[in-house]
mmCIF file of C-alpha atoms and ligand atoms in Angstrom:
data_model
loop_
_atom_site.group_PDB
_atom_site.id
_atom_site.type_symbol
_atom_site.label_atom_id
_atom_site.label_comp_id
_atom_site.label_asym_id
_atom_site.label_seq_id
_atom_site.Cartn_x
_atom_site.Cartn_y
_atom_site.Cartn_z
ATOM 1 C CA MET A 804 -10.810 -9.556 12.933
ATOM 2 C CA LYS A 805 -14.015 -7.858 11.959
ATOM 3 C CA ARG A 806 -16.254 -7.983 14.971
ATOM 4 C CA ARG A 807 -19.736 -6.668 15.042
ATOM 5 C CA PRO A 808 -21.279 -5.531 18.279
ATOM 6 C CA GLU A 809 -23.523 -8.255 19.622
ATOM 7 C CA PHE A 810 -26.969 -7.746 21.041
ATOM 8 C CA VAL A 811 -26.639 -7.502 24.772
ATOM 9 C CA PRO A 812 -28.964 -10.052 26.357
ATOM 10 C CA THR A 813 -31.533 -8.888 28.853
ATOM 11 C CA VAL A 814 -29.690 -10.808 31.580
ATOM 12 C CA VAL A 815 -26.949 -8.177 31.468
ATOM 13 C CA LEU A 816 -29.469 -5.519 32.339
ATOM 14 C CA VAL A 817 -30.804 -7.656 35.165
ATOM 15 C CA LEU A 818 -27.264 -8.148 36.517
ATOM 16 C CA ALA A 819 -26.630 -4.416 36.278
ATOM 17 C CA ALA A 820 -29.789 -3.789 38.287
ATOM 18 C CA LEU A 821 -28.740 -6.395 40.882
ATOM 19 C CA ALA A 822 -25.363 -4.701 41.201
ATOM 20 C CA LEU A 823 -27.160 -1.639 42.511
ATOM 21 C CA LEU A 824 -28.736 -3.539 45.385
ATOM 22 C CA PRO A 825 -26.982 -3.130 48.751
ATOM 23 C CA SER A 826 -25.014 -6.226 49.838
ATOM 24 C CA SER A 827 -25.811 -7.502 53.339
ATOM 25 C CA CYS A 828 -22.604 -9.664 53.309
ATOM 26 C CA SER A 829 -20.148 -6.833 53.104
ATOM 27 C CA ARG A 830 -18.795 -4.910 56.090
ATOM 28 C CA ARG A 831 -17.098 -2.372 53.885
ATOM 29 C CA GLN A 832 -17.801 1.239 54.746
ATOM 30 C CA PRO A 833 -20.438 2.588 52.418
ATOM 31 C CA ASP A 834 -19.071 4.707 49.604
ATOM 32 C CA PRO A 835 -19.564 8.428 50.151
ATOM 33 C CA ALA A 836 -23.002 9.445 49.000
ATOM 34 C CA PRO A 837 -22.953 10.877 45.513
ATOM 35 C CA ALA A 838 -23.584 14.583 45.174
ATOM 36 C CA ALA A 839 -27.273 15.377 45.354
ATOM 37 C CA THR A 840 -27.521 15.987 41.624
ATOM 38 C CA GLN A 841 -25.817 12.665 40.670
ATOM 39 C CA THR A 842 -27.841 9.521 40.128
ATOM 40 C CA ALA A 843 -26.388 5.998 40.535
ATOM 41 C CA ASP A 844 -26.239 5.771 36.745
ATOM 42 C CA ASP A 845 -24.212 9.005 36.581
ATOM 43 C CA VAL A 846 -21.679 7.488 38.956
ATOM 44 C CA ARG A 847 -21.384 4.221 37.012
ATOM 45 C CA ALA A 848 -21.440 5.830 33.565
ATOM 46 C CA ARG A 849 -18.534 5.202 31.194
ATOM 47 C CA GLU A 850 -17.716 6.704 27.854
ATOM 48 C CA THR A 851 -18.857 4.850 24.753
ATOM 49 C CA THR A 852 -17.394 6.263 21.541
ATOM 50 C CA VAL A 853 -18.529 6.031 17.946
ATOM 51 C CA ARG A 854 -15.898 6.991 15.355
ATOM 52 C CA ASN A 855 -16.419 7.490 11.637
ATOM 53 C CA VAL A 856 -13.493 5.924 9.749
ATOM 54 C CA THR A 857 -15.268 6.152 6.368
ATOM 55 C CA GLU A 858 -14.915 8.963 3.850
ATOM 56 C CA ASN A 859 -18.557 10.053 4.059
ATOM 57 C CA PRO A 860 -20.900 11.356 6.756
ATOM 58 C CA VAL A 861 -22.914 8.585 8.418
ATOM 59 C CA ALA A 862 -26.441 9.176 9.729
ATOM 60 C CA TYR A 863 -27.556 7.134 12.714
ATOM 61 C CA LYS A 864 -30.019 7.041 15.579
ATOM 62 C CA ILE A 865 -29.030 6.211 19.145
ATOM 63 C CA TYR A 866 -30.948 5.660 22.392
ATOM 64 C CA PRO A 867 -30.716 3.810 25.710
ATOM 65 C CA SER A 868 -31.737 0.163 25.260
ATOM 66 C CA GLY A 869 -35.459 -0.279 25.755
ATOM 67 C CA LYS A 870 -36.164 3.457 25.404
ATOM 68 C CA PRO A 871 -36.733 4.061 21.694
ATOM 69 C CA GLU A 872 -38.780 7.142 22.599
ATOM 70 C CA ALA A 873 -35.459 8.803 23.614
ATOM 71 C CA ARG A 874 -34.076 8.222 20.092
ATOM 72 C CA GLU A 875 -31.596 10.936 19.038
ATOM 73 C CA THR A 876 -30.610 11.457 15.390
ATOM 74 C CA ARG A 877 -26.958 12.117 14.601
ATOM 75 C CA ASP A 878 -24.912 12.779 11.484
ATOM 76 C CA ILE A 879 -21.240 12.032 12.080
ATOM 77 C CA ALA A 880 -18.634 13.619 9.798
ATOM 78 C CA PRO A 881 -15.687 11.601 8.414
ATOM 79 C CA GLY A 882 -12.946 11.365 11.052
ATOM 80 C CA ALA A 883 -15.212 12.595 13.869
ATOM 81 C CA ILE A 884 -15.830 10.848 17.203
ATOM 82 C CA ASP A 885 -19.172 11.019 19.033
ATOM 83 C CA ARG A 886 -19.066 10.384 22.782
ATOM 84 C CA PHE A 887 -21.810 9.092 25.064
ATOM 85 C CA ARG A 888 -21.558 8.697 28.819
ATOM 86 C CA THR A 889 -23.755 5.781 29.770
ATOM 87 C CA ALA A 890 -24.160 3.173 32.486
ATOM 88 C CA THR A 891 -26.415 0.946 30.401
ATOM 89 C CA PRO A 892 -26.226 -0.376 26.817
ATOM 90 C CA LEU A 893 -27.205 1.891 23.945
ATOM 91 C CA GLU A 894 -29.020 0.849 20.792
ATOM 92 C CA ILE A 895 -27.754 2.234 17.507
ATOM 93 C CA GLU A 896 -29.591 2.183 14.175
ATOM 94 C CA PHE A 897 -28.159 3.027 10.762
ATOM 95 C CA ASN A 898 -28.326 1.989 7.141
ATOM 96 C CA THR A 899 -25.336 0.040 5.840
ATOM 97 C CA GLY A 900 -26.116 0.986 2.244
ATOM 98 C CA GLN A 901 -27.681 -2.466 1.755
ATOM 99 C CA ARG A 902 -29.957 -2.852 4.770
ATOM 100 C CA ASP A 903 -31.052 -1.331 8.059
ATOM 101 C CA ALA A 904 -28.852 -2.428 10.963
ATOM 102 C CA ILE A 905 -29.429 -2.250 14.703
ATOM 103 C CA TYR A 906 -26.782 -3.096 17.314
ATOM 104 C CA SER A 907 -26.312 -2.820 21.029
ATOM 105 C CA LEU A 908 -23.278 -0.886 22.336
ATOM 106 C CA ASP A 909 -21.614 -1.683 25.651
ATOM 107 C CA PRO A 910 -20.908 1.152 28.099
ATOM 108 C CA GLY A 911 -17.226 2.119 27.925
ATOM 109 C CA SER A 912 -16.433 0.426 24.598
ATOM 110 C CA PRO A 913 -15.143 2.105 21.419
ATOM 111 C CA TYR A 914 -16.842 1.498 18.052
ATOM 112 C CA SER A 915 -16.085 2.564 14.495
ATOM 113 C CA PHE A 916 -18.091 2.900 11.316
ATOM 114 C CA ARG A 917 -15.874 1.303 8.661
ATOM 115 C CA TYR A 918 -16.313 0.145 5.109
ATOM 116 C CA ASP A 919 -17.145 -3.535 4.991
ATOM 117 C CA GLU A 920 -17.359 -4.942 1.478
ATOM 118 C CA GLY A 921 -16.899 -2.153 -1.093
ATOM 119 C CA THR A 922 -18.943 0.854 -0.065
ATOM 120 C CA THR A 923 -21.238 -0.770 2.496
ATOM 121 C CA ILE A 924 -20.761 0.526 6.009
ATOM 122 C CA GLU A 925 -20.648 -1.570 9.156
ATOM 123 C CA LEU A 926 -20.106 -0.767 12.798
ATOM 124 C CA PHE A 927 -17.153 -2.604 14.334
ATOM 125 C CA LEU A 928 -15.666 -2.809 17.762
ATOM 126 C CA GLY A 929 -12.621 -0.524 17.953
ATOM 127 C CA SER A 930 -9.534 -0.392 20.158
ATOM 128 C CA HIS A 931 -9.804 3.112 21.625
ATOM 129 C CA GLY A 932 -11.739 6.343 21.359
ATOM 130 C CA ARG A 933 -8.790 8.737 21.497
ATOM 131 C CA ALA A 934 -9.170 11.733 19.228
ATOM 132 C CA ASP A 935 -5.383 12.210 18.963
ATOM 133 C CA ALA A 936 -4.743 8.757 17.480
ATOM 134 C CA VAL A 937 -6.026 6.654 14.628
ATOM 135 C CA ASP A 938 -7.877 3.481 15.563
ATOM 136 C CA LEU A 939 -5.895 1.003 13.449
ATOM 137 C CA ALA A 940 -7.743 -2.154 14.497
ATOM 138 C CA PRO A 941 -9.394 -3.774 17.498
ATOM 139 C CA TRP A 942 -7.471 -6.304 19.564
ATOM 140 C CA VAL A 943 -7.783 -9.662 17.835
ATOM 141 C CA PRO A 944 -4.805 -12.013 18.253
ATOM 142 C CA THR A 945 -3.077 -13.793 15.385
ATOM 143 C CA PRO A 946 -3.429 -17.532 16.116
ATOM 144 C CA GLN A 947 -0.091 -19.156 16.983
ATOM 145 C CA PRO A 948 0.139 -21.386 13.844
ATOM 146 C CA ILE A 949 -0.224 -18.236 11.731
ATOM 147 C CA VAL A 950 2.398 -16.383 13.816
ATOM 148 C CA ASP A 951 4.788 -19.316 13.289
ATOM 149 C CA ARG A 952 4.278 -19.333 9.531
ATOM 150 C CA MET A 953 4.535 -15.529 9.217
ATOM 151 C CA LEU A 954 7.940 -15.668 10.896
ATOM 152 C CA GLU A 955 9.112 -18.611 8.748
ATOM 153 C CA LEU A 956 8.096 -16.779 5.580
ATOM 154 C CA ALA A 957 9.941 -13.656 6.744
ATOM 155 C CA SER A 958 13.148 -15.803 6.826
ATOM 156 C CA LEU A 959 14.305 -14.356 10.143
ATOM 157 C CA SER A 960 17.940 -14.589 11.131
ATOM 158 C CA GLY A 961 19.765 -13.455 14.277
ATOM 159 C CA LYS A 962 20.651 -10.017 12.866
ATOM 160 C CA ASP A 963 17.071 -9.029 12.139
ATOM 161 C CA VAL A 964 15.087 -6.495 14.117
ATOM 162 C CA LEU A 965 11.353 -7.162 14.003
ATOM 163 C CA TYR A 966 8.703 -4.500 14.671
ATOM 164 C CA ASP A 967 5.076 -5.476 15.205
ATOM 165 C CA ILE A 968 2.786 -2.505 14.566
ATOM 166 C CA GLY A 969 -0.174 -2.825 16.934
ATOM 167 C CA CYS A 970 1.443 -5.677 18.874
ATOM 168 C CA GLY A 971 -1.483 -6.667 21.123
ATOM 169 C CA ASP A 972 -0.179 -9.195 23.674
ATOM 170 C CA GLY A 973 3.246 -9.221 21.983
ATOM 171 C CA ARG A 974 3.031 -12.800 20.729
ATOM 172 C CA ILE A 975 4.690 -12.108 17.342
ATOM 173 C CA VAL A 976 7.628 -10.242 18.888
ATOM 174 C CA ILE A 977 8.047 -12.777 21.703
ATOM 175 C CA THR A 978 7.887 -15.788 19.355
ATOM 176 C CA ALA A 979 10.443 -14.156 17.029
ATOM 177 C CA ALA A 980 12.833 -13.469 19.914
ATOM 178 C CA ARG A 981 12.444 -16.964 21.383
ATOM 179 C CA ARG A 982 12.692 -19.000 18.172
ATOM 180 C CA TYR A 983 15.090 -16.922 16.066
ATOM 181 C CA GLY A 984 17.061 -14.958 18.660
ATOM 182 C CA VAL A 985 16.182 -11.648 16.999
ATOM 183 C CA ARG A 986 15.561 -8.322 18.703
ATOM 184 C CA GLY A 987 11.956 -7.247 18.622
ATOM 185 C CA VAL A 988 9.893 -4.132 19.281
ATOM 186 C CA GLY A 989 6.134 -4.124 19.769
ATOM 187 C CA ILE A 990 4.106 -0.928 19.564
ATOM 188 C CA ASP A 991 0.544 -0.637 20.833
ATOM 189 C CA ILE A 992 -1.658 2.235 21.913
ATOM 190 C CA ASP A 993 -3.277 0.178 24.641
ATOM 191 C CA LYS A 994 -1.281 0.300 27.898
ATOM 192 C CA ALA A 995 -2.920 -2.882 29.191
ATOM 193 C CA MET A 996 -1.665 -4.746 26.092
ATOM 194 C CA ILE A 997 1.848 -3.382 26.597
ATOM 195 C CA ASP A 998 1.823 -4.476 30.250
ATOM 196 C CA GLU A 999 0.663 -7.962 29.222
ATOM 197 C CA SER A 1000 3.376 -8.138 26.529
ATOM 198 C CA GLU A 1001 6.051 -7.256 29.081
ATOM 199 C CA ARG A 1002 4.807 -9.910 31.509
ATOM 200 C CA ASP A 1003 4.697 -12.560 28.755
ATOM 201 C CA ALA A 1004 8.189 -11.616 27.534
ATOM 202 C CA GLU A 1005 9.502 -12.120 31.046
ATOM 203 C CA SER A 1006 7.779 -15.504 31.375
ATOM 204 C CA ALA A 1007 9.307 -16.520 28.034
ATOM 205 C CA GLY A 1008 12.755 -15.343 29.236
ATOM 206 C CA VAL A 1009 13.246 -12.903 26.335
ATOM 207 C CA GLU A 1010 12.760 -9.601 28.171
ATOM 208 C CA ARG A 1011 16.290 -8.430 27.278
ATOM 209 C CA GLN A 1012 15.731 -8.965 23.552
ATOM 210 C CA VAL A 1013 12.411 -7.167 23.291
ATOM 211 C CA LYS A 1014 10.937 -3.759 23.964
ATOM 212 C CA PHE A 1015 7.282 -2.742 24.092
ATOM 213 C CA ILE A 1016 6.277 0.861 23.523
ATOM 214 C CA CYS A 1017 2.899 2.370 24.301
ATOM 215 C CA MET A 1018 2.204 4.946 21.598
ATOM 216 C CA ASP A 1019 0.293 5.717 18.413
ATOM 217 C CA ALA A 1020 2.114 3.581 15.829
ATOM 218 C CA THR A 1021 1.447 6.111 13.057
ATOM 219 C CA LYS A 1022 3.934 8.432 14.823
ATOM 220 C CA ALA A 1023 6.566 5.777 15.529
ATOM 221 C CA ASP A 1024 10.200 5.618 14.463
ATOM 222 C CA ILE A 1025 10.564 2.156 12.927
ATOM 223 C CA SER A 1026 13.687 2.936 10.908
ATOM 224 C CA GLU A 1027 15.831 0.249 12.575
ATOM 225 C CA ALA A 1028 13.365 -2.511 11.578
ATOM 226 C CA THR A 1029 14.465 -5.084 9.009
ATOM 227 C CA VAL A 1030 11.163 -6.978 9.327
ATOM 228 C CA VAL A 1031 7.717 -5.518 10.090
ATOM 229 C CA SER A 1032 4.575 -7.487 10.890
ATOM 230 C CA LEU A 1033 1.066 -6.116 10.477
ATOM 231 C CA TYR A 1034 -2.324 -7.436 11.470
ATOM 232 C CA LEU A 1035 -4.439 -4.352 10.909
ATOM 233 C CA LEU A 1036 -7.505 -3.518 8.855
ATOM 234 C CA PRO A 1037 -6.975 -2.838 5.126
ATOM 235 C CA GLU A 1038 -7.446 0.940 5.420
ATOM 236 C CA SER A 1039 -4.960 0.942 8.300
ATOM 237 C CA ASN A 1040 -2.368 -0.913 6.212
ATOM 238 C CA ALA A 1041 -2.925 1.795 3.578
ATOM 239 C CA LEU A 1042 -2.445 4.458 6.231
ATOM 240 C CA MET A 1043 0.817 2.877 7.419
ATOM 241 C CA ARG A 1044 2.216 2.587 3.888
ATOM 242 C CA PRO A 1045 3.826 6.077 3.685
ATOM 243 C CA LEU A 1046 5.561 5.442 7.020
ATOM 244 C CA LEU A 1047 6.877 2.076 5.768
ATOM 245 C CA GLU A 1048 8.071 3.710 2.551
ATOM 246 C CA ALA A 1049 9.727 6.636 4.337
ATOM 247 C CA GLN A 1050 11.493 4.653 7.053
ATOM 248 C CA LEU A 1051 12.259 1.103 5.946
ATOM 249 C CA ARG A 1052 15.493 0.368 4.148
ATOM 250 C CA PRO A 1053 15.370 -1.408 0.764
ATOM 251 C CA LYS A 1054 15.072 -5.205 1.077
ATOM 252 C CA SER A 1055 13.252 -4.996 4.429
ATOM 253 C CA ARG A 1056 10.451 -7.553 4.674
ATOM 254 C CA VAL A 1057 6.871 -6.796 5.639
ATOM 255 C CA VAL A 1058 4.626 -9.703 6.546
ATOM 256 C CA CYS A 1059 0.864 -9.202 6.838
ATOM 257 C CA HIS A 1060 -1.872 -11.314 8.322
ATOM 258 C CA ASN A 1061 -5.173 -11.447 6.384
ATOM 259 C CA TYR A 1062 -5.022 -8.013 4.744
ATOM 260 C CA THR A 1063 -2.820 -6.718 1.963
ATOM 261 C CA ILE A 1064 -1.101 -3.334 1.705
ATOM 262 C CA PRO A 1065 -2.997 -1.403 -0.961
ATOM 263 C CA GLY A 1066 -0.559 0.141 -3.479
ATOM 264 C CA TRP A 1067 2.239 -2.374 -2.806
ATOM 265 C CA GLU A 1068 1.109 -4.948 -5.371
ATOM 266 C CA GLU A 1069 4.480 -4.903 -7.160
ATOM 267 C CA LYS A 1070 6.327 -5.500 -3.855
ATOM 268 C CA GLN A 1071 4.250 -8.560 -2.970
ATOM 269 C CA VAL A 1072 6.366 -11.698 -3.371
ATOM 270 C CA LEU A 1073 4.164 -14.308 -1.768
ATOM 271 C CA THR A 1074 0.619 -15.147 -0.665
ATOM 272 C CA GLU A 1075 -0.096 -18.236 1.375
ATOM 273 C CA THR A 1076 -3.200 -19.727 2.956
ATOM 274 C CA VAL A 1077 -2.497 -21.068 6.433
ATOM 275 C CA LYS A 1078 -4.908 -23.003 8.642
ATOM 276 C CA ASP A 1079 -5.320 -22.195 12.327
ATOM 277 C CA GLU A 1080 -5.948 -24.725 15.144
ATOM 278 C CA ASN A 1081 -9.628 -24.891 14.170
ATOM 279 C CA GLY A 1082 -8.965 -25.550 10.498
ATOM 280 C CA GLU A 1083 -9.948 -21.993 9.492
ATOM 281 C CA ASP A 1084 -8.095 -20.357 6.619
ATOM 282 C CA HIS A 1085 -5.954 -17.261 7.158
ATOM 283 C CA TYR A 1086 -3.933 -15.390 4.552
ATOM 284 C CA VAL A 1087 -0.309 -14.375 4.877
ATOM 285 C CA TYR A 1088 1.253 -11.830 2.502
ATOM 286 C CA LEU A 1089 4.973 -11.190 2.207
ATOM 287 C CA TYR A 1090 6.386 -7.970 0.764
ATOM 288 C CA ILE A 1091 9.953 -6.895 0.060
ATOM 289 C CA ARG A 1092 10.427 -3.125 0.392
HETATM 290 C C1 SAM C 2500 -5.607 -6.996 15.385
HETATM 291 S S1 SAM C 2500 -4.648 -6.562 16.792
HETATM 292 C C2 SAM C 2500 -3.108 -7.323 16.326
HETATM 293 C C3 SAM C 2500 -2.301 -7.806 17.496
HETATM 294 C C4 SAM C 2500 -0.995 -8.539 17.144
HETATM 295 N N1 SAM C 2500 -0.219 -7.798 16.192
HETATM 296 C C5 SAM C 2500 -1.276 -9.912 16.601
HETATM 297 O O1 SAM C 2500 -1.222 -10.060 15.372
HETATM 298 O O2 SAM C 2500 -1.580 -10.822 17.393
HETATM 299 C C6 SAM C 2500 -4.384 -4.805 16.499
HETATM 300 C C7 SAM C 2500 -3.763 -4.030 17.647
HETATM 301 O O3 SAM C 2500 -3.538 -2.698 17.185
HETATM 302 C C8 SAM C 2500 -3.635 -1.816 18.304
HETATM 303 N N2 SAM C 2500 -3.821 -0.447 17.806
HETATM 304 C C9 SAM C 2500 -4.930 0.139 17.309
HETATM 305 N N3 SAM C 2500 -4.696 1.418 16.969
HETATM 306 C C10 SAM C 2500 -3.391 1.663 17.242
HETATM 307 C C11 SAM C 2500 -2.542 2.782 17.095
HETATM 308 N N4 SAM C 2500 -2.983 3.950 16.594
HETATM 309 N N5 SAM C 2500 -1.245 2.659 17.467
HETATM 310 C C12 SAM C 2500 -0.772 1.503 18.000
HETATM 311 N N6 SAM C 2500 -1.541 0.399 18.169
HETATM 312 C C13 SAM C 2500 -2.824 0.470 17.781
HETATM 313 C C14 SAM C 2500 -4.784 -2.397 19.096
HETATM 314 O O4 SAM C 2500 -4.725 -1.979 20.454
HETATM 315 C C15 SAM C 2500 -4.588 -3.912 18.902
HETATM 316 O O5 SAM C 2500 -3.892 -4.469 19.996
#
C-alpha cells in the first residue's frame, strides 16, 4: 500500500508544453481569454497538498521542478496541511531521519508525511487533502485472492452485516454480498470510488444488498456491523480502534489486510499469510471484539 511519489519523467513536462499549443484540427470555439492577470499556468493549476500525519514538525524544501533557485523552506506542524496551486510538478526535499530524500509531486495530488519504519519519515501518496477529514490511506485495492480469504476467515453467514471502512471500489462488500448473501455497507471519502462501487454492485446484481456511503469513516455509525474489514495504514487502524470499541457488539469480527490493530493484541485470534496472483505474500489478521 505504501507508495512513494515517483520522479516525473521529463516527457511529462514536454507533453504539458505541447498541450498549450493551439490545435489546428479542432473547430471548437476558442475558450474565453483568461483575465489579463492570469497566465496559462494559473488557469491549469491544481491544488497539491502535503499533510503531516506524524507527531513531530517536518522541515522540507519545495520548488517547481527544474527551478531550484525558487526553493522555499517550510516547517509543517503535526496535523497541518500545506497547499500549493501548481500546473507543473513540484520537487520536494526533506530528511527522513536516515537520509536526504527528493521526490516529484504531481499537480492536484495529495501527499502525506507518515512514519515508515519506526521513527523514519517518508512521503506517501494520500487519498485526499481535506482538512475536515483524516487521510486514512491512499486507494490501493486488496487483490481478489486476499479478499476471498479474508471473507472465508471471517466465517460469513447470511445474517451478517459487513462494513468495509475505506471501501475503495467496493470489491470486499460486493464479493461478500455475492458469495455469502450478506448485506454490506462500504464507506469511502472519495465520491469517485463510491460511484464506481455502485456501478460494480449493479453489474454484479447485488445492488439491493449493498449500500455505499460517501463520508469520513471516522464519523460513521457502524453499530449494525457484525463483521468489519480494514485495509488502512497502521496508524489509521489505531485511529479507528476507539470507534470499533464503542460501536461493535461483543463477538463481532474484524478482519484486516496487511496491518494489525495496535492495542488489540489480546483480541487477535488468527494471522495468515496469503499469496496474491503474482505470488506475493499478504497478511490477514482476524480479531474477535
Ligand atoms: C487502501 S484503500 C482500501 C480499499 C478497499 N477496502 C480494499 O481493501 O480493496 C483505502 C481507502 O480508504 C479511503 N479513505 C481514506 N481516508 C478516508 C476517510 N477519512 N474516510 C473514508 N474513507 C477514506 C481511500 O479513499 C481509499 O479508497
